[in-house]
Amino acid sequence: MQPKQSIVHLPVYQPGKPIEEVKRELGLSEIIKLASNENPFGSSPKVKAAIEAELANISLYPDGGAVDLTSAVAKYLGVETNQLIFGAGSDEVILMLARAYLVPGDDTVMAKHTFPQYKHNCEIEGANCIEVPLNHGTHDLDAMLAAITDRTKIVWICNPNNPTGTMNTDEEIKAFLSKVPSNVLVVLDEAYCEYNTTGEYPDSIELIKQYENVISLRTFSKIYGLASLRIGYGVGHPSVIRTINQVREPFNTTRMAQAAAIAAIQDNKFIEKCRTANSAGLAYLTEQFAKLGLTAFPAHGNFVMVDVGRPAAAVFEGLLRKGIIVRGGHQLDFPTSIRVTIGSSEQNEKFIAALTQVLAETAVQA
């Protein structure tokens, strides 16, 4: 049996090492995972109550249209219900976008170092992926604009960018959109938008009102702490949402995920607490990196990419042996960098202590 040719060369997505696996491999009892940009503070207490209430309905199919969740998110964002589509994480919305819009021979534009699922799903559909190098870790919007041709269907912008954590400002995105042809869909992947505190972050909801070819992707996996439940969404013009809905699988989000997301989005106090703690953690890590003589990309999400000045694999393994899981840049085409999630204050301090030791241990090898 022969698979479709567009997938035979595709790599399988490699997530961060799970805690249980590291405990097993290294015989450690305490593990701090700072690899997958999860919320170290968990989720709102209201989420647990919502899930417990849904246990009585575990034998029933979920609402395929996620009507109650759609209503709650529409009210929260100030949009119409026909402007929203939900998926098993924003990953599935990416998949649906590629399925809905791309055919073999189409072009799609993205950064060279960004979330790999754009390229993965586009190549499955047989599209040509035009990868534009980052400019100091940030999307080079002028170069991306120049890469658009009459064959281009979708442009992907991860903002803040994963894995570098950098941000394109409201002014930069507006200038870009004003020049993009109206028949090219611009996907603003804003998985980490709730962490932003700069005052310069794009207001994509307003941009969608002005540009019918813009869709924002968001998720409940990050600041809302629902990563295990796989629930994310897209916000766009009704015509775009209708098109994506035509390829959506039935019952693609679960009852528990929908109920948890409704509870999560209504607890603004918890979200503000997480955002404040994340900002403090980011400031602490940035200060400590400077003291260690390390340089990092300006970070605007809940993670930071720092250049450790030596092979990333050695630092990754050294930290792993001390019970700290990070993302090694050697897996992301940043051979001397690591990406670390902002943890709790205690986790951040333990990470810096372990990193200081590992840098000393690997100094001779550098």
Short mmCIF file of C-alpha atoms in Angstrom, two decimals:
data_model
loop_
_atom_site.label_atom_id
_atom_site.label_comp_id
_atom_site.label_asym_id
_atom_site.label_seq_id
_atom_site.Cartn_x
_atom_site.Cartn_y
_atom_site.Cartn_z
CA MET A 1 0.00 0.00 0.00
CA GLN A 2 1.33 3.40 -0.97
CA PRO A 3 0.58 6.57 1.04
CA LYS A 4 0.10 9.92 -0.69
CA GLN A 5 3.46 11.24 -1.85
CA SER A 6 3.06 14.57 -0.05
CA ILE A 7 3.41 12.91 3.37
CA VAL A 8 6.15 10.31 2.97
CA HIS A 9 8.92 12.75 3.96
CA LEU A 10 7.08 14.48 6.81
CA PRO A 11 8.56 14.24 10.31
CA VAL A 12 6.33 13.26 13.22
CA TYR A 13 5.81 16.13 15.66
CA GLN A 14 8.08 15.75 18.68
CA PRO A 15 6.62 17.25 21.89
CA GLY A 16 8.65 18.02 24.99
CA LYS A 17 9.69 14.98 27.03
CA PRO A 18 6.89 13.92 29.40
CA ILE A 19 7.50 14.04 33.15
CA GLU A 20 6.77 10.34 33.65
CA GLU A 21 9.32 9.32 31.01
CA VAL A 22 12.09 11.41 32.56
CA LYS A 23 11.36 10.03 36.03
CA ARG A 24 11.56 6.51 34.65
CA GLU A 25 14.72 7.03 32.61
CA LEU A 26 16.73 8.91 35.24
CA GLY A 27 15.25 7.59 38.47
CA LEU A 28 14.30 11.07 39.67
CA SER A 29 11.42 11.79 42.03
CA GLU A 30 11.07 15.53 41.33
CA ILE A 31 10.77 16.89 37.81
CA ILE A 32 10.13 20.47 36.71
CA LYS A 33 8.78 20.63 33.18
CA LEU A 34 9.47 23.92 31.45
CA ALA A 35 9.34 22.61 27.89
CA SER A 36 5.78 22.87 26.53
CA ASN A 37 4.65 26.38 27.53
CA GLU A 38 2.00 25.05 29.90
CA ASN A 39 0.55 27.18 32.69
CA PRO A 40 2.47 26.34 35.91
CA PHE A 41 -0.51 27.57 37.94
CA GLY A 42 -2.94 25.10 36.41
CA SER A 43 -6.44 26.30 35.57
CA SER A 44 -9.20 28.28 37.25
CA PRO A 45 -10.85 26.51 40.22
CA LYS A 46 -14.11 26.99 38.34
CA VAL A 47 -12.87 24.57 35.67
CA LYS A 48 -12.79 21.59 38.00
CA ALA A 49 -16.39 22.22 39.07
CA ALA A 50 -17.49 22.48 35.43
CA ILE A 51 -15.79 19.19 34.55
CA GLU A 52 -17.27 17.41 37.54
CA ALA A 53 -20.74 18.55 36.49
CA GLU A 54 -20.17 17.07 33.03
CA LEU A 55 -19.24 13.62 34.36
CA ALA A 56 -22.91 12.71 34.49
CA ASN A 57 -23.07 13.21 30.70
CA ILE A 58 -19.97 11.24 29.78
CA SER A 59 -22.00 8.77 27.66
CA LEU A 60 -23.52 11.54 25.52
CA TYR A 61 -22.08 13.11 22.40
CA PRO A 62 -20.99 16.73 22.76
CA ASP A 63 -22.78 19.60 21.06
CA GLY A 64 -21.22 19.46 17.59
CA GLY A 65 -21.68 23.18 17.11
CA ALA A 66 -20.40 24.10 20.60
CA VAL A 67 -23.34 26.52 20.87
CA ASP A 68 -22.97 27.49 24.53
CA LEU A 69 -19.22 27.92 24.26
CA THR A 70 -19.61 29.92 21.05
CA SER A 71 -22.06 32.23 22.80
CA ALA A 72 -19.74 32.70 25.80
CA VAL A 73 -16.66 33.46 23.70
CA ALA A 74 -18.60 35.75 21.35
CA LYS A 75 -19.80 37.77 24.33
CA TYR A 76 -16.30 37.86 25.83
CA LEU A 77 -14.67 39.07 22.60
CA GLY A 78 -17.52 41.27 21.37
CA VAL A 79 -18.01 39.38 18.10
CA GLU A 80 -20.91 37.56 16.46
CA THR A 81 -21.40 33.84 16.96
CA ASN A 82 -20.94 33.19 13.23
CA GLN A 83 -17.38 34.53 13.52
CA LEU A 84 -16.14 31.62 15.65
CA ILE A 85 -15.03 28.06 15.00
CA PHE A 86 -13.70 25.61 17.59
CA GLY A 87 -11.20 22.80 17.28
CA ALA A 88 -9.28 20.23 19.29
CA GLY A 89 -6.72 22.88 20.12
CA SER A 90 -5.89 25.65 17.66
CA ASP A 91 -3.78 22.93 16.01
CA GLU A 92 -6.96 21.47 14.54
CA VAL A 93 -8.06 24.86 13.24
CA ILE A 94 -4.70 25.07 11.44
CA LEU A 95 -5.40 21.65 9.93
CA MET A 96 -8.89 22.74 8.85
CA LEU A 97 -7.56 25.93 7.27
CA ALA A 98 -5.07 23.97 5.18
CA ARG A 99 -7.72 21.44 4.22
CA ALA A 100 -10.27 24.11 3.28
CA TYR A 101 -8.06 26.41 1.23
CA LEU A 102 -5.05 24.60 -0.19
CA VAL A 103 -4.68 22.32 -3.20
CA PRO A 104 -1.51 20.92 -4.77
CA GLY A 105 0.51 23.68 -6.42
CA ASP A 106 -0.74 26.52 -4.19
CA ASP A 107 1.83 28.69 -2.41
CA THR A 108 1.70 29.47 1.29
CA VAL A 109 4.07 31.84 3.10
CA MET A 110 5.42 31.46 6.64
CA ALA A 111 8.54 32.20 8.68
CA LYS A 112 11.38 29.70 8.45
CA HIS A 113 11.53 29.28 12.23
CA THR A 114 7.99 29.20 13.55
CA PHE A 115 5.32 26.77 14.73
CA PRO A 116 5.94 23.65 12.60
CA GLN A 117 2.30 22.66 12.19
CA TYR A 118 1.77 25.30 9.51
CA LYS A 119 4.28 23.68 7.21
CA HIS A 120 3.23 20.16 8.23
CA ASN A 121 -0.42 20.64 7.33
CA CYS A 122 0.26 22.66 4.20
CA GLU A 123 2.60 20.00 2.83
CA ILE A 124 -0.02 17.31 3.48
CA GLU A 125 -2.26 19.23 1.05
CA GLY A 126 0.55 19.41 -1.51
CA ALA A 127 1.12 23.15 -1.19
CA ASN A 128 4.49 24.84 -1.74
CA CYS A 129 5.76 26.28 1.55
CA ILE A 130 7.68 29.53 1.07
CA GLU A 131 9.74 29.98 4.23
CA VAL A 132 11.04 33.47 4.97
CA PRO A 133 13.98 33.90 7.40
CA LEU A 134 13.29 35.72 10.65
CA ASN A 135 14.82 39.14 11.25
CA HIS A 136 16.51 39.01 14.68
CA GLY A 137 14.03 36.35 15.73
CA THR A 138 10.98 38.29 14.53
CA HIS A 139 8.76 37.82 11.46
CA ASP A 140 10.19 39.86 8.58
CA LEU A 141 6.88 41.18 7.29
CA ASP A 142 8.38 43.11 4.38
CA ALA A 143 10.13 39.98 3.12
CA MET A 144 6.96 37.94 3.63
CA LEU A 145 5.01 40.49 1.64
CA ALA A 146 7.56 40.25 -1.17
CA ALA A 147 7.16 36.46 -1.17
CA ILE A 148 3.45 36.67 -2.00
CA THR A 149 2.61 35.70 -5.59
CA ASP A 150 -0.57 35.15 -7.56
CA ARG A 151 -0.39 31.52 -6.38
CA THR A 152 -0.36 32.42 -2.68
CA LYS A 153 -3.41 31.34 -0.69
CA ILE A 154 -2.38 31.72 2.99
CA VAL A 155 0.20 33.69 4.99
CA TRP A 156 0.91 32.47 8.54
CA ILE A 157 2.08 34.84 11.29
CA CYS A 158 2.73 33.43 14.75
CA ASN A 159 2.56 36.37 17.15
CA PRO A 160 4.25 36.08 19.63
CA ASN A 161 6.36 33.71 17.59
CA ASN A 162 7.01 30.18 18.74
CA PRO A 163 9.86 29.33 19.38
CA THR A 164 11.54 32.74 19.62
CA GLY A 165 8.90 34.56 21.70
CA THR A 166 9.23 37.76 19.69
CA MET A 167 6.36 40.04 18.70
CA ASN A 168 5.23 42.07 15.72
CA THR A 169 3.54 45.28 16.84
CA ASP A 170 0.09 46.61 15.99
CA GLU A 171 1.65 49.21 13.72
CA GLU A 172 3.70 46.59 11.86
CA ILE A 173 0.76 44.22 11.35
CA LYS A 174 -1.50 47.05 10.16
CA ALA A 175 1.08 48.20 7.62
CA PHE A 176 1.46 44.61 6.40
CA LEU A 177 -2.26 43.98 6.04
CA SER A 178 -2.76 47.21 4.11
CA LYS A 179 -0.54 45.78 1.35
CA VAL A 180 -1.63 42.13 1.28
CA PRO A 181 -3.95 41.24 -1.62
CA SER A 182 -7.53 40.76 -0.42
CA ASN A 183 -7.66 37.23 -1.86
CA VAL A 184 -4.81 36.04 0.40
CA LEU A 185 -5.83 34.76 3.83
CA VAL A 186 -3.65 36.05 6.70
CA VAL A 187 -3.63 33.80 9.75
CA LEU A 188 -2.62 35.53 12.98
CA ASP A 189 -1.78 32.72 15.40
CA GLU A 190 -2.19 34.37 18.80
CA ALA A 191 -1.86 31.41 21.14
CA TYR A 192 0.07 33.54 23.66
CA CYS A 193 -1.73 36.86 23.21
CA GLU A 194 -3.19 36.90 26.73
CA TYR A 195 0.32 37.13 28.21
CA ASN A 196 1.17 40.36 26.40
CA THR A 197 1.64 43.47 28.52
CA THR A 198 3.36 45.86 26.09
CA GLY A 199 0.42 47.98 24.95
CA GLU A 200 1.69 47.54 21.38
CA TYR A 201 0.11 44.17 20.65
CA PRO A 202 -2.22 44.05 17.62
CA ASP A 203 -5.97 44.22 18.24
CA SER A 204 -6.89 41.43 15.86
CA ILE A 205 -10.60 41.67 16.65
CA GLU A 206 -10.60 45.21 15.28
CA LEU A 207 -8.46 44.14 12.33
CA ILE A 208 -10.98 41.44 11.42
CA LYS A 209 -13.66 44.14 11.18
CA GLN A 210 -11.54 45.94 8.62
CA TYR A 211 -10.06 42.98 6.72
CA GLU A 212 -12.24 40.04 5.67
CA ASN A 213 -9.07 38.05 4.84
CA VAL A 214 -7.79 37.94 8.45
CA ILE A 215 -8.38 35.17 10.98
CA SER A 216 -7.08 35.03 14.54
CA LEU A 217 -6.27 31.69 16.17
CA ARG A 218 -6.45 31.38 19.95
CA THR A 219 -6.29 28.57 22.45
CA PHE A 220 -7.35 27.53 25.94
CA SER A 221 -4.15 25.48 26.29
CA LYS A 222 -1.85 28.25 27.48
CA ILE A 223 -2.91 30.91 29.98
CA TYR A 224 -6.24 29.17 30.63
CA GLY A 225 -4.43 25.96 31.59
CA LEU A 226 -6.59 23.50 29.63
CA ALA A 227 -3.84 21.88 27.54
CA SER A 228 -4.96 18.31 28.22
CA LEU A 229 -8.52 19.03 27.09
CA ARG A 230 -7.51 20.21 23.58
CA ILE A 231 -9.73 23.20 22.90
CA GLY A 232 -8.92 26.20 20.71
CA TYR A 233 -10.68 28.45 18.24
CA GLY A 234 -10.55 30.78 15.29
CA VAL A 235 -12.12 34.26 14.97
CA GLY A 236 -12.75 35.64 11.53
CA HIS A 237 -15.21 36.97 8.97
CA PRO A 238 -18.39 34.84 8.75
CA SER A 239 -17.56 33.76 5.18
CA VAL A 240 -14.14 32.44 6.26
CA ILE A 241 -15.61 30.64 9.27
CA ARG A 242 -18.34 29.09 7.11
CA THR A 243 -15.70 27.74 4.71
CA ILE A 244 -13.66 26.19 7.52
CA ASN A 245 -16.80 24.69 9.03
CA GLN A 246 -17.38 22.77 5.82
CA VAL A 247 -14.33 20.58 6.56
CA ARG A 248 -14.76 20.34 10.33
CA GLU A 249 -15.26 16.82 11.66
CA PRO A 250 -18.49 16.23 13.62
CA PHE A 251 -18.19 16.33 17.42
CA ASN A 252 -14.59 17.53 17.17
CA THR A 253 -14.52 19.03 20.68
CA THR A 254 -15.61 17.20 23.84
CA ARG A 255 -18.33 18.02 26.36
CA MET A 256 -15.74 18.44 29.11
CA ALA A 257 -13.55 20.71 27.03
CA GLN A 258 -16.48 22.92 26.10
CA ALA A 259 -17.70 23.17 29.70
CA ALA A 260 -14.19 23.82 31.01
CA ALA A 261 -13.57 26.55 28.42
CA ILE A 262 -16.80 28.34 29.36
CA ALA A 263 -15.75 28.32 33.02
CA ALA A 264 -12.18 29.37 32.21
CA ILE A 265 -13.05 32.37 30.07
CA GLN A 266 -15.34 33.74 32.79
CA ASP A 267 -12.62 33.84 35.46
CA ASN A 268 -10.77 37.04 34.61
CA LYS A 269 -9.27 37.27 38.11
CA PHE A 270 -7.39 34.00 37.60
CA ILE A 271 -6.13 35.08 34.16
CA GLU A 272 -4.89 38.42 35.49
CA LYS A 273 -3.10 36.63 38.33
CA CYS A 274 -1.36 34.33 35.83
CA ARG A 275 -0.40 37.22 33.56
CA THR A 276 1.10 39.19 36.46
CA ALA A 277 3.06 36.18 37.72
CA ASN A 278 4.29 35.42 34.21
CA SER A 279 5.55 39.00 33.75
CA ALA A 280 7.42 38.79 37.05
CA GLY A 281 8.91 35.43 36.10
CA LEU A 282 9.98 36.70 32.70
CA ALA A 283 11.67 39.74 34.29
CA TYR A 284 13.48 37.46 36.75
CA LEU A 285 14.78 35.09 34.07
CA THR A 286 15.83 37.99 31.84
CA GLU A 287 17.80 39.51 34.73
CA GLN A 288 19.42 36.18 35.60
CA PHE A 289 20.38 35.47 31.99
CA ALA A 290 22.13 38.86 31.85
CA LYS A 291 24.03 38.05 35.05
CA LEU A 292 25.16 34.79 33.45
CA GLY A 293 26.33 36.66 30.34
CA LEU A 294 23.64 35.08 28.15
CA THR A 295 21.54 36.80 25.49
CA ALA A 296 17.88 36.08 24.88
CA PHE A 297 15.29 37.15 22.34
CA PRO A 298 12.81 39.75 23.64
CA ALA A 299 9.98 37.56 24.95
CA HIS A 300 6.27 38.39 24.86
CA GLY A 301 4.62 35.07 25.71
CA ASN A 302 5.15 32.61 28.55
CA PHE A 303 8.53 31.36 27.36
CA VAL A 304 11.93 32.71 26.40
CA MET A 305 14.62 31.52 24.00
CA VAL A 306 18.12 32.09 25.34
CA ASP A 307 21.47 31.53 23.67
CA VAL A 308 23.60 29.47 26.07
CA GLY A 309 26.77 29.90 24.03
CA ARG A 310 27.49 26.17 23.62
CA PRO A 311 25.83 23.13 22.04
CA ALA A 312 22.19 23.14 23.13
CA ALA A 313 22.06 19.35 23.33
CA ALA A 314 24.67 19.31 26.10
CA VAL A 315 22.80 21.91 28.13
CA PHE A 316 19.47 20.17 27.53
CA GLU A 317 20.89 16.84 28.74
CA GLY A 318 22.63 18.46 31.69
CA LEU A 319 19.42 20.10 32.84
CA LEU A 320 17.51 16.87 32.28
CA ARG A 321 19.84 15.01 34.64
CA LYS A 322 19.03 17.63 37.27
CA GLY A 323 15.29 17.13 36.79
CA ILE A 324 14.62 20.19 34.61
CA ILE A 325 12.94 19.63 31.23
CA VAL A 326 13.36 22.44 28.69
CA ARG A 327 13.17 22.52 24.89
CA GLY A 328 16.55 22.07 23.27
CA GLY A 329 17.33 24.42 20.40
CA HIS A 330 19.15 21.60 18.62
CA GLN A 331 15.65 20.26 17.86
CA LEU A 332 14.47 23.66 16.59
CA ASP A 333 17.40 24.67 14.34
CA PHE A 334 18.85 26.95 17.05
CA PRO A 335 21.95 24.88 17.87
CA THR A 336 23.20 26.96 20.82
CA SER A 337 19.89 27.98 22.37
CA ILE A 338 17.24 26.54 24.69
CA ARG A 339 13.59 27.53 24.99
CA VAL A 340 12.29 27.63 28.55
CA THR A 341 8.73 28.10 29.79
CA ILE A 342 8.19 30.66 32.53
CA GLY A 343 7.38 28.68 35.67
CA SER A 344 6.38 29.58 39.20
CA SER A 345 8.90 31.65 41.18
CA GLU A 346 10.15 28.48 42.87
CA GLN A 347 10.51 26.65 39.56
CA ASN A 348 12.29 29.60 37.97
CA GLU A 349 14.80 29.77 40.81
CA LYS A 350 15.50 26.05 40.62
CA PHE A 351 15.94 26.30 36.87
CA ILE A 352 18.48 29.14 37.18
CA ALA A 353 20.40 27.25 39.87
CA ALA A 354 20.51 24.14 37.66
CA LEU A 355 21.43 26.14 34.56
CA THR A 356 24.29 27.86 36.43
CA GLN A 357 25.68 24.46 37.37
CA VAL A 358 25.25 23.02 33.86
CA LEU A 359 26.96 26.02 32.25
CA ALA A 360 29.94 25.49 34.56
CA GLU A 361 29.99 21.75 33.80
CA THR A 362 29.88 22.32 30.03
CA ALA A 363 32.27 25.28 29.92
CA VAL A 364 35.27 23.07 29.09
CA GLN A 365 33.36 21.47 26.21
CA ALA A 366 32.20 24.79 24.76
#
